[in-house]
């Protein structure tokens, strides 16, 4: 009885070793950089973290295929290094000693990448699945480009400045013209009142009219 | 004999002396102080470059500056009018410098357009030149961006949309047209009534760059790697002084940095009261200009040192990650400090594996040696450094406003050099407002400058900068000095200067004006022309299809472009003999015709009807 049990266990162990080794079929290498991501708050990678990893992969497989058959024991880890990198493979629970196709595992991981990253407080760059590329997030594009808004503001200010200067220039010129015509009028008035020492208003009041004799006289003289 | 200059001739004047000095300083201090002088300092032996620079300043810069300021202040006319007064045969000098001012204004404002484009793009998070855009099917980054860098991509593709060859004009870039219109609108706003408005604007545009430079200085000195940059910049290497190229670069740098021979300085000085000490002004402006260059090079090189150090650390980090991943060593086992010891250990134990990794050799000196001047420094190198600083948006905004004010204050001088002679030639009737003339100038310049917004525009700007803004200035300056000293006669001129400043002209000015400056200019001109003609004129093009991409492809100018280069350089120079010839012919014709009496005869005798 005991011998049979030992035989089965050893077969299973060997089978597992066969399934999970570097560059095995359907196996993926994972590289984790905890210190880079967390700095001083870095946790140590131990057996508990490995258990969590197995759990997350099993969770991803369950969510992807929506059949709750994958167990934590189906996820095999091997070759854990100090770098913190290791290989893992997912065995098929229904058929023993075979691995789930790599494409399925890849799709499952891709679908749940965010949840897996968050469980470990890491990101796509610090929790790397070497053969699984992450889809790049599209850049956030606002509806109107920001530069157009700034440009509009700058242009409005400048146009306002130009209009203000032109209008003030025209106003100044109008005022100068008005002032100069006012001054001319004032000068004329001054001249008019002082001409010949006789205030013209006095002449006007007398309502003088042209003396025809003197007018005729003027025409007699020859021009010089 | 003291000339009869009416005191109230209705000419606009500066509000105060400070405004005038600021305008001259603003004109002289431009983009070149920030992105050309530090580069020259770096490649020509650091602190040692200051020796030829100071010698050139003393014997070429200050004398020519004094000459121009004295001329403008005494004759109270713009460049064309001033040279016509000196002698009608020398009128061509004025026309030539006016032409150069026009050509330089055209392309200089386009450089400001680029600065404005970067400025309005600095209000985003993240900065658009820090990330590569994704390609069409979103599987990776845009190929052109991925192979070069995000900063290069934003400059060459998103800003210039550059064509791979100067013969391919490409299309007009609408975003650049918008920015160009804005820039010309700003120039119109500030120069709308001549010095009345520029005098107010100059307070901001001339002083603001110093504030920003100080802020950058403080920030730059706190960055890691700043000291490496500064040590690299200022370590004198006296061996470089044996290379005549260094002396030539110092002489040309002083000359172009002080904006001599543009006619702008003459125009600015013409609005001064005649009894003004132009000697002190000249020395002040020249020294402030050089001090600014030195002051600007400190933050520039702190930032460049920071950038080189960061690039060096990135290089090391990338190598370290590769090694750690390959050998599955624990994280942080190899740090930057013990990198070299680890490398030697691993190389001895596993040479094939190390060779297989293809590690790049990281050398700080190599990163520091990557020096660029001109637009590359501002739009590629500096923008890359700004991304690495915390609070990059604020730094980017400050930096580009500073560049814009530096360029704008130089544009004021350029536009005055164009505006003042036209105002005196009475191109528009006297009754028309000044605003109309400045509006026409800005509108026509904007329309012509539209061709710089084409895909090949930046190649054309390089041509204008190299040919229109260099050789003609040397020729014009040479004829300026010769004209004043030997045709107007130095005795007469020194009496005029004595009348203006109130003290006798120093012997130093006599010697430099008579012999040293013309000789220096002649040597510089010949050396410069020889160097330009030594190899066929070529340019480097940004061609994504080139095998060596992202290196730029070296191409030769096609013959029709070379013809345009020659035209640009020759046109202002050829004005001088042409105008002289024109007056000679007129004189000969008037002397042949005896009935034709010169109008001066009548004016001497006075009206006697």
PDB file of N, CA, C and O in Angstrom, chain B residues 252-315:
ATOM      1  N   UNK B 252      33.563  86.825 -35.461  1.00  0.00           N
ATOM      2  CA  UNK B 252      32.227  86.838 -36.058  1.00  0.00           C
ATOM      3  C   UNK B 252      31.158  86.845 -34.988  1.00  0.00           C
ATOM      4  O   UNK B 252      30.124  87.482 -35.129  1.00  0.00           O
ATOM      5  N   UNK B 253      31.394  86.135 -33.871  1.00  0.00           N
ATOM      6  CA  UNK B 253      30.394  86.092 -32.815  1.00  0.00           C
ATOM      7  C   UNK B 253      30.160  87.484 -32.234  1.00  0.00           C
ATOM      8  O   UNK B 253      29.025  87.906 -32.051  1.00  0.00           O
ATOM      9  N   UNK B 254      31.243  88.205 -31.950  1.00  0.00           N
ATOM     10  CA  UNK B 254      31.106  89.564 -31.428  1.00  0.00           C
ATOM     11  C   UNK B 254      30.356  90.438 -32.414  1.00  0.00           C
ATOM     12  O   UNK B 254      29.456  91.191 -32.056  1.00  0.00           O
ATOM     13  N   UNK B 255      30.729  90.310 -33.680  1.00  0.00           N
ATOM     14  CA  UNK B 255      30.140  91.159 -34.695  1.00  0.00           C
ATOM     15  C   UNK B 255      28.647  90.938 -34.809  1.00  0.00           C
ATOM     16  O   UNK B 255      27.855  91.874 -34.765  1.00  0.00           O
ATOM     17  N   UNK B 256      28.241  89.660 -34.963  1.00  0.00           N
ATOM     18  CA  UNK B 256      26.821  89.401 -35.157  1.00  0.00           C
ATOM     19  C   UNK B 256      26.050  89.568 -33.864  1.00  0.00           C
ATOM     20  O   UNK B 256      24.880  89.906 -33.888  1.00  0.00           O
ATOM     21  N   UNK B 257      26.712  89.326 -32.726  1.00  0.00           N
ATOM     22  CA  UNK B 257      26.006  89.435 -31.467  1.00  0.00           C
ATOM     23  C   UNK B 257      25.607  90.883 -31.179  1.00  0.00           C
ATOM     24  O   UNK B 257      24.542  91.141 -30.627  1.00  0.00           O
ATOM     25  N   UNK B 258      26.469  91.848 -31.559  1.00  0.00           N
ATOM     26  CA  UNK B 258      26.152  93.249 -31.298  1.00  0.00           C
ATOM     27  C   UNK B 258      25.208  93.837 -32.338  1.00  0.00           C
ATOM     28  O   UNK B 258      24.871  95.007 -32.267  1.00  0.00           O
ATOM     29  N   UNK B 259      24.778  93.022 -33.321  1.00  0.00           N
ATOM     30  CA  UNK B 259      23.836  93.478 -34.355  1.00  0.00           C
ATOM     31  C   UNK B 259      24.354  94.721 -35.069  1.00  0.00           C
ATOM     32  O   UNK B 259      23.631  95.697 -35.259  1.00  0.00           O
ATOM     33  N   UNK B 260      25.639  94.688 -35.465  1.00  0.00           N
ATOM     34  CA  UNK B 260      26.222  95.836 -36.166  1.00  0.00           C
ATOM     35  C   UNK B 260      25.839  95.779 -37.640  1.00  0.00           C
ATOM     36  O   UNK B 260      25.527  94.720 -38.162  1.00  0.00           O
ATOM     37  N   UNK B 261      25.893  96.908 -38.285  1.00  0.00           N
ATOM     38  CA  UNK B 261      25.686  97.046 -39.733  1.00  0.00           C
ATOM     39  C   UNK B 261      24.263  96.731 -40.177  1.00  0.00           C
ATOM     40  O   UNK B 261      24.025  96.585 -41.371  1.00  0.00           O
ATOM     41  N   UNK B 262      23.313  96.603 -39.238  1.00  0.00           N
ATOM     42  CA  UNK B 262      21.935  96.388 -39.645  1.00  0.00           C
ATOM     43  C   UNK B 262      21.235  97.715 -39.949  1.00  0.00           C
ATOM     44  O   UNK B 262      20.167  97.726 -40.544  1.00  0.00           O
ATOM     45  N   UNK B 263      21.821  98.807 -39.467  1.00  0.00           N
ATOM     46  CA  UNK B 263      21.128 100.087 -39.600  1.00  0.00           C
ATOM     47  C   UNK B 263      20.180 100.328 -38.444  1.00  0.00           C
ATOM     48  O   UNK B 263      19.687 101.441 -38.269  1.00  0.00           O
ATOM     49  N   UNK B 264      19.924  99.310 -37.658  1.00  0.00           N
ATOM     50  CA  UNK B 264      19.003  99.448 -36.543  1.00  0.00           C
ATOM     51  C   UNK B 264      19.564 100.334 -35.455  1.00  0.00           C
ATOM     52  O   UNK B 264      18.867 101.153 -34.862  1.00  0.00           O
ATOM     53  N   UNK B 265      20.873 100.183 -35.196  1.00  0.00           N
ATOM     54  CA  UNK B 265      21.495 100.988 -34.151  1.00  0.00           C
ATOM     55  C   UNK B 265      21.500 102.457 -34.536  1.00  0.00           C
ATOM     56  O   UNK B 265      21.275 103.340 -33.703  1.00  0.00           O
ATOM     57  N   UNK B 266      21.775 102.716 -35.839  1.00  0.00           N
ATOM     58  CA  UNK B 266      21.741 104.101 -36.310  1.00  0.00           C
ATOM     59  C   UNK B 266      20.348 104.679 -36.110  1.00  0.00           C
ATOM     60  O   UNK B 266      20.181 105.810 -35.636  1.00  0.00           O
ATOM     61  N   UNK B 267      19.325 103.874 -36.455  1.00  0.00           N
ATOM     62  CA  UNK B 267      17.947 104.349 -36.305  1.00  0.00           C
ATOM     63  C   UNK B 267      17.631 104.631 -34.853  1.00  0.00           C
ATOM     64  O   UNK B 267      17.052 105.672 -34.513  1.00  0.00           O
ATOM     65  N   UNK B 268      18.014 103.725 -33.949  1.00  0.00           N
ATOM     66  CA  UNK B 268      17.712 103.921 -32.535  1.00  0.00           C
ATOM     67  C   UNK B 268      18.399 105.160 -32.000  1.00  0.00           C
ATOM     68  O   UNK B 268      17.816 105.941 -31.249  1.00  0.00           O
ATOM     69  N   UNK B 269      19.661 105.353 -32.398  1.00  0.00           N
ATOM     70  CA  UNK B 269      20.409 106.499 -31.880  1.00  0.00           C
ATOM     71  C   UNK B 269      19.904 107.806 -32.460  1.00  0.00           C
ATOM     72  O   UNK B 269      20.112 108.874 -31.869  1.00  0.00           O
ATOM     73  N   UNK B 270      19.232 107.749 -33.635  1.00  0.00           N
ATOM     74  CA  UNK B 270      18.809 108.993 -34.275  1.00  0.00           C
ATOM     75  C   UNK B 270      17.697 109.685 -33.508  1.00  0.00           C
ATOM     76  O   UNK B 270      17.415 110.855 -33.758  1.00  0.00           O
ATOM     77  N   UNK B 271      17.057 108.966 -32.593  1.00  0.00           N
ATOM     78  CA  UNK B 271      15.989 109.593 -31.815  1.00  0.00           C
ATOM     79  C   UNK B 271      16.511 110.210 -30.530  1.00  0.00           C
ATOM     80  O   UNK B 271      15.737 110.663 -29.693  1.00  0.00           O
ATOM     81  N   UNK B 272      17.833 110.211 -30.359  1.00  0.00           N
ATOM     82  CA  UNK B 272      18.444 110.787 -29.163  1.00  0.00           C
ATOM     83  C   UNK B 272      18.584 112.291 -29.289  1.00  0.00           C
ATOM     84  O   UNK B 272      18.674 112.802 -30.408  1.00  0.00           O
ATOM     85  N   UNK B 273      18.642 112.988 -28.143  1.00  0.00           N
ATOM     86  CA  UNK B 273      19.091 114.389 -28.220  1.00  0.00           C
ATOM     87  C   UNK B 273      20.562 114.391 -28.625  1.00  0.00           C
ATOM     88  O   UNK B 273      21.301 113.469 -28.285  1.00  0.00           O
ATOM     89  N   UNK B 274      20.997 115.408 -29.389  1.00  0.00           N
ATOM     90  CA  UNK B 274      22.364 115.367 -29.920  1.00  0.00           C
ATOM     91  C   UNK B 274      23.410 115.490 -28.835  1.00  0.00           C
ATOM     92  O   UNK B 274      24.497 114.940 -28.958  1.00  0.00           O
ATOM     93  N   UNK B 275      23.104 116.210 -27.762  1.00  0.00           N
ATOM     94  CA  UNK B 275      24.123 116.352 -26.726  1.00  0.00           C
ATOM     95  C   UNK B 275      23.998 115.160 -25.776  1.00  0.00           C
ATOM     96  O   UNK B 275      23.463 115.269 -24.688  1.00  0.00           O
ATOM     97  N   UNK B 276      24.460 114.003 -26.238  1.00  0.00           N
ATOM     98  CA  UNK B 276      24.359 112.798 -25.435  1.00  0.00           C
ATOM     99  C   UNK B 276      25.683 112.068 -25.523  1.00  0.00           C
ATOM    100  O   UNK B 276      26.311 112.038 -26.577  1.00  0.00           O
ATOM    101  N   UNK B 277      26.112 111.478 -24.419  1.00  0.00           N
ATOM    102  CA  UNK B 277      27.426 110.840 -24.404  1.00  0.00           C
ATOM    103  C   UNK B 277      27.348 109.474 -25.073  1.00  0.00           C
ATOM    104  O   UNK B 277      27.082 108.459 -24.431  1.00  0.00           O
ATOM    105  N   UNK B 278      27.583 109.443 -26.392  1.00  0.00           N
ATOM    106  CA  UNK B 278      27.458 108.181 -27.121  1.00  0.00           C
ATOM    107  C   UNK B 278      28.609 107.232 -26.821  1.00  0.00           C
ATOM    108  O   UNK B 278      28.477 106.019 -26.963  1.00  0.00           O
ATOM    109  N   UNK B 279      29.735 107.788 -26.384  1.00  0.00           N
ATOM    110  CA  UNK B 279      30.886 106.926 -26.085  1.00  0.00           C
ATOM    111  C   UNK B 279      30.551 106.018 -24.921  1.00  0.00           C
ATOM    112  O   UNK B 279      30.722 104.798 -24.993  1.00  0.00           O
ATOM    113  N   UNK B 280      30.005 106.632 -23.840  1.00  0.00           N
ATOM    114  CA  UNK B 280      29.667 105.821 -22.684  1.00  0.00           C
ATOM    115  C   UNK B 280      28.580 104.816 -23.026  1.00  0.00           C
ATOM    116  O   UNK B 280      28.611 103.677 -22.567  1.00  0.00           O
ATOM    117  N   UNK B 281      27.612 105.255 -23.846  1.00  0.00           N
ATOM    118  CA  UNK B 281      26.544 104.349 -24.227  1.00  0.00           C
ATOM    119  C   UNK B 281      27.090 103.126 -24.933  1.00  0.00           C
ATOM    120  O   UNK B 281      26.680 101.990 -24.662  1.00  0.00           O
ATOM    121  N   UNK B 282      28.019 103.369 -25.881  1.00  0.00           N
ATOM    122  CA  UNK B 282      28.545 102.256 -26.673  1.00  0.00           C
ATOM    123  C   UNK B 282      29.247 101.243 -25.770  1.00  0.00           C
ATOM    124  O   UNK B 282      29.028 100.034 -25.881  1.00  0.00           O
ATOM    125  N   UNK B 283      30.093 101.762 -24.886  1.00  0.00           N
ATOM    126  CA  UNK B 283      30.831 100.855 -24.007  1.00  0.00           C
ATOM    127  C   UNK B 283      29.855 100.094 -23.111  1.00  0.00           C
ATOM    128  O   UNK B 283      29.990  98.876 -22.907  1.00  0.00           O
ATOM    129  N   UNK B 284      28.833 100.812 -22.596  1.00  0.00           N
ATOM    130  CA  UNK B 284      27.843 100.152 -21.732  1.00  0.00           C
ATOM    131  C   UNK B 284      27.136  99.026 -22.463  1.00  0.00           C
ATOM    132  O   UNK B 284      27.058  97.900 -21.956  1.00  0.00           O
ATOM    133  N   UNK B 285      26.628  99.333 -23.661  1.00  0.00           N
ATOM    134  CA  UNK B 285      25.857  98.319 -24.385  1.00  0.00           C
ATOM    135  C   UNK B 285      26.716  97.100 -24.695  1.00  0.00           C
ATOM    136  O   UNK B 285      26.295  95.959 -24.508  1.00  0.00           O
ATOM    137  N   UNK B 286      27.957  97.342 -25.150  1.00  0.00           N
ATOM    138  CA  UNK B 286      28.814  96.222 -25.521  1.00  0.00           C
ATOM    139  C   UNK B 286      29.133  95.341 -24.317  1.00  0.00           C
ATOM    140  O   UNK B 286      29.079  94.108 -24.389  1.00  0.00           O
ATOM    141  N   UNK B 287      29.436  95.992 -23.185  1.00  0.00           N
ATOM    142  CA  UNK B 287      29.803  95.204 -22.010  1.00  0.00           C
ATOM    143  C   UNK B 287      28.592  94.443 -21.474  1.00  0.00           C
ATOM    144  O   UNK B 287      28.694  93.254 -21.131  1.00  0.00           O
ATOM    145  N   UNK B 288      27.405  95.102 -21.463  1.00  0.00           N
ATOM    146  CA  UNK B 288      26.218  94.393 -20.983  1.00  0.00           C
ATOM    147  C   UNK B 288      25.931  93.192 -21.867  1.00  0.00           C
ATOM    148  O   UNK B 288      25.579  92.106 -21.391  1.00  0.00           O
ATOM    149  N   UNK B 289      26.103  93.351 -23.195  1.00  0.00           N
ATOM    150  CA  UNK B 289      25.857  92.254 -24.118  1.00  0.00           C
ATOM    151  C   UNK B 289      26.774  91.069 -23.821  1.00  0.00           C
ATOM    152  O   UNK B 289      26.325  89.917 -23.744  1.00  0.00           O
ATOM    153  N   UNK B 290      28.050  91.352 -23.608  1.00  0.00           N
ATOM    154  CA  UNK B 290      28.981  90.247 -23.349  1.00  0.00           C
ATOM    155  C   UNK B 290      28.735  89.613 -22.000  1.00  0.00           C
ATOM    156  O   UNK B 290      28.795  88.390 -21.847  1.00  0.00           O
ATOM    157  N   UNK B 291      28.419  90.448 -21.007  1.00  0.00           N
ATOM    158  CA  UNK B 291      28.123  89.895 -19.679  1.00  0.00           C
ATOM    159  C   UNK B 291      26.902  88.989 -19.736  1.00  0.00           C
ATOM    160  O   UNK B 291      26.857  87.942 -19.095  1.00  0.00           O
ATOM    161  N   UNK B 292      25.906  89.431 -20.557  1.00  0.00           N
ATOM    162  CA  UNK B 292      24.708  88.608 -20.677  1.00  0.00           C
ATOM    163  C   UNK B 292      25.039  87.250 -21.277  1.00  0.00           C
ATOM    164  O   UNK B 292      24.505  86.233 -20.842  1.00  0.00           O
ATOM    165  N   UNK B 293      25.917  87.261 -22.293  1.00  0.00           N
ATOM    166  CA  UNK B 293      26.310  85.982 -22.898  1.00  0.00           C
ATOM    167  C   UNK B 293      26.902  85.059 -21.849  1.00  0.00           C
ATOM    168  O   UNK B 293      26.556  83.884 -21.760  1.00  0.00           O
ATOM    169  N   UNK B 294      27.817  85.629 -21.050  1.00  0.00           N
ATOM    170  CA  UNK B 294      28.458  84.809 -20.021  1.00  0.00           C
ATOM    171  C   UNK B 294      27.443  84.330 -18.994  1.00  0.00           C
ATOM    172  O   UNK B 294      27.427  83.166 -18.593  1.00  0.00           O
ATOM    173  N   UNK B 295      26.567  85.268 -18.583  1.00  0.00           N
ATOM    174  CA  UNK B 295      25.572  84.936 -17.575  1.00  0.00           C
ATOM    175  C   UNK B 295      24.625  83.860 -18.077  1.00  0.00           C
ATOM    176  O   UNK B 295      24.223  82.980 -17.324  1.00  0.00           O
ATOM    177  N   UNK B 296      24.288  83.938 -19.365  1.00  0.00           N
ATOM    178  CA  UNK B 296      23.352  82.957 -19.922  1.00  0.00           C
ATOM    179  C   UNK B 296      24.003  81.584 -20.035  1.00  0.00           C
ATOM    180  O   UNK B 296      23.326  80.561 -19.941  1.00  0.00           O
ATOM    181  N   UNK B 297      25.321  81.553 -20.229  1.00  0.00           N
ATOM    182  CA  UNK B 297      25.942  80.249 -20.451  1.00  0.00           C
ATOM    183  C   UNK B 297      25.971  79.408 -19.176  1.00  0.00           C
ATOM    184  O   UNK B 297      26.036  78.187 -19.252  1.00  0.00           O
ATOM    185  N   UNK B 298      25.845  80.066 -18.013  1.00  0.00           N
ATOM    186  CA  UNK B 298      25.893  79.281 -16.775  1.00  0.00           C
ATOM    187  C   UNK B 298      24.655  78.398 -16.629  1.00  0.00           C
ATOM    188  O   UNK B 298      24.796  77.171 -16.490  1.00  0.00           O
ATOM    189  N   UNK B 299      23.418  78.951 -16.674  1.00  0.00           N
ATOM    190  CA  UNK B 299      22.282  78.031 -16.597  1.00  0.00           C
ATOM    191  C   UNK B 299      22.216  77.062 -17.769  1.00  0.00           C
ATOM    192  O   UNK B 299      21.824  75.903 -17.596  1.00  0.00           O
ATOM    193  N   UNK B 300      22.618  77.529 -18.954  1.00  0.00           N
ATOM    194  CA  UNK B 300      22.562  76.628 -20.117  1.00  0.00           C
ATOM    195  C   UNK B 300      23.437  75.417 -19.862  1.00  0.00           C
ATOM    196  O   UNK B 300      23.032  74.270 -20.092  1.00  0.00           O
ATOM    197  N   UNK B 301      24.649  75.672 -19.355  1.00  0.00           N
ATOM    198  CA  UNK B 301      25.521  74.528 -19.149  1.00  0.00           C
ATOM    199  C   UNK B 301      25.223  73.724 -17.908  1.00  0.00           C
ATOM    200  O   UNK B 301      25.533  72.526 -17.863  1.00  0.00           O
ATOM    201  N   UNK B 302      24.585  74.339 -16.909  1.00  0.00           N
ATOM    202  CA  UNK B 302      24.128  73.521 -15.788  1.00  0.00           C
ATOM    203  C   UNK B 302      23.111  72.520 -16.291  1.00  0.00           C
ATOM    204  O   UNK B 302      23.166  71.329 -15.971  1.00  0.00           O
ATOM    205  N   UNK B 303      22.173  73.027 -17.124  1.00  0.00           N
ATOM    206  CA  UNK B 303      21.123  72.145 -17.623  1.00  0.00           C
ATOM    207  C   UNK B 303      21.705  71.080 -18.547  1.00  0.00           C
ATOM    208  O   UNK B 303      21.303  69.913 -18.505  1.00  0.00           O
ATOM    209  N   UNK B 304      22.687  71.473 -19.373  1.00  0.00           N
ATOM    210  CA  UNK B 304      23.292  70.486 -20.265  1.00  0.00           C
ATOM    211  C   UNK B 304      24.057  69.438 -19.474  1.00  0.00           C
ATOM    212  O   UNK B 304      24.039  68.252 -19.818  1.00  0.00           O
ATOM    213  N   UNK B 305      24.725  69.868 -18.400  1.00  0.00           N
ATOM    214  CA  UNK B 305      25.428  68.908 -17.554  1.00  0.00           C
ATOM    215  C   UNK B 305      24.456  67.947 -16.905  1.00  0.00           C
ATOM    216  O   UNK B 305      24.700  66.735 -16.841  1.00  0.00           O
ATOM    217  N   UNK B 306      23.305  68.507 -16.460  1.00  0.00           N
ATOM    218  CA  UNK B 306      22.261  67.678 -15.864  1.00  0.00           C
ATOM    219  C   UNK B 306      21.770  66.652 -16.873  1.00  0.00           C
ATOM    220  O   UNK B 306      21.611  65.461 -16.573  1.00  0.00           O
ATOM    221  N   UNK B 307      21.547  67.114 -18.116  1.00  0.00           N
ATOM    222  CA  UNK B 307      21.044  66.218 -19.145  1.00  0.00           C
ATOM    223  C   UNK B 307      22.052  65.116 -19.453  1.00  0.00           C
ATOM    224  O   UNK B 307      21.695  63.947 -19.588  1.00  0.00           O
ATOM    225  N   UNK B 308      23.334  65.488 -19.546  1.00  0.00           N
ATOM    226  CA  UNK B 308      24.357  64.491 -19.855  1.00  0.00           C
ATOM    227  C   UNK B 308      24.454  63.470 -18.735  1.00  0.00           C
ATOM    228  O   UNK B 308      24.553  62.260 -18.984  1.00  0.00           O
ATOM    229  N   UNK B 309      24.394  63.958 -17.492  1.00  0.00           N
ATOM    230  CA  UNK B 309      24.482  63.043 -16.350  1.00  0.00           C
ATOM    231  C   UNK B 309      23.292  62.091 -16.333  1.00  0.00           C
ATOM    232  O   UNK B 309      23.456  60.892 -16.082  1.00  0.00           O
ATOM    233  N   UNK B 310      22.094  62.623 -16.592  1.00  0.00           N
ATOM    234  CA  UNK B 310      20.913  61.765 -16.597  1.00  0.00           C
ATOM    235  C   UNK B 310      21.009  60.719 -17.709  1.00  0.00           C
ATOM    236  O   UNK B 310      20.660  59.558 -17.498  1.00  0.00           O
ATOM    237  N   UNK B 311      21.490  61.154 -18.884  1.00  0.00           N
ATOM    238  CA  UNK B 311      21.637  60.197 -19.989  1.00  0.00           C
ATOM    239  C   UNK B 311      22.655  59.130 -19.627  1.00  0.00           C
ATOM    240  O   UNK B 311      22.472  57.937 -19.924  1.00  0.00           O
ATOM    241  N   UNK B 312      23.728  59.533 -18.963  1.00  0.00           N
ATOM    242  CA  UNK B 312      24.758  58.592 -18.540  1.00  0.00           C
ATOM    243  C   UNK B 312      24.187  57.586 -17.550  1.00  0.00           C
ATOM    244  O   UNK B 312      24.404  56.370 -17.659  1.00  0.00           O
ATOM    245  N   UNK B 313      23.404  58.093 -16.579  1.00  0.00           N
ATOM    246  CA  UNK B 313      22.798  57.184 -15.601  1.00  0.00           C
ATOM    247  C   UNK B 313      21.813  56.237 -16.270  1.00  0.00           C
ATOM    248  O   UNK B 313      21.746  55.062 -15.915  1.00  0.00           O
ATOM    249  N   UNK B 314      21.042  56.765 -17.251  1.00  0.00           N
ATOM    250  CA  UNK B 314      20.104  55.895 -17.978  1.00  0.00           C
ATOM    251  C   UNK B 314      20.842  54.790 -18.699  1.00  0.00           C
ATOM    252  O   UNK B 314      20.408  53.639 -18.713  1.00  0.00           O
ATOM    253  N   UNK B 315      21.951  55.179 -19.323  1.00  0.00           N
ATOM    254  CA  UNK B 315      22.761  54.189 -20.046  1.00  0.00           C
ATOM    255  C   UNK B 315      23.224  53.099 -19.090  1.00  0.00           C
ATOM    256  O   UNK B 315      23.090  51.909 -19.371  1.00  0.00           O
TER     257      UNK B 315
END
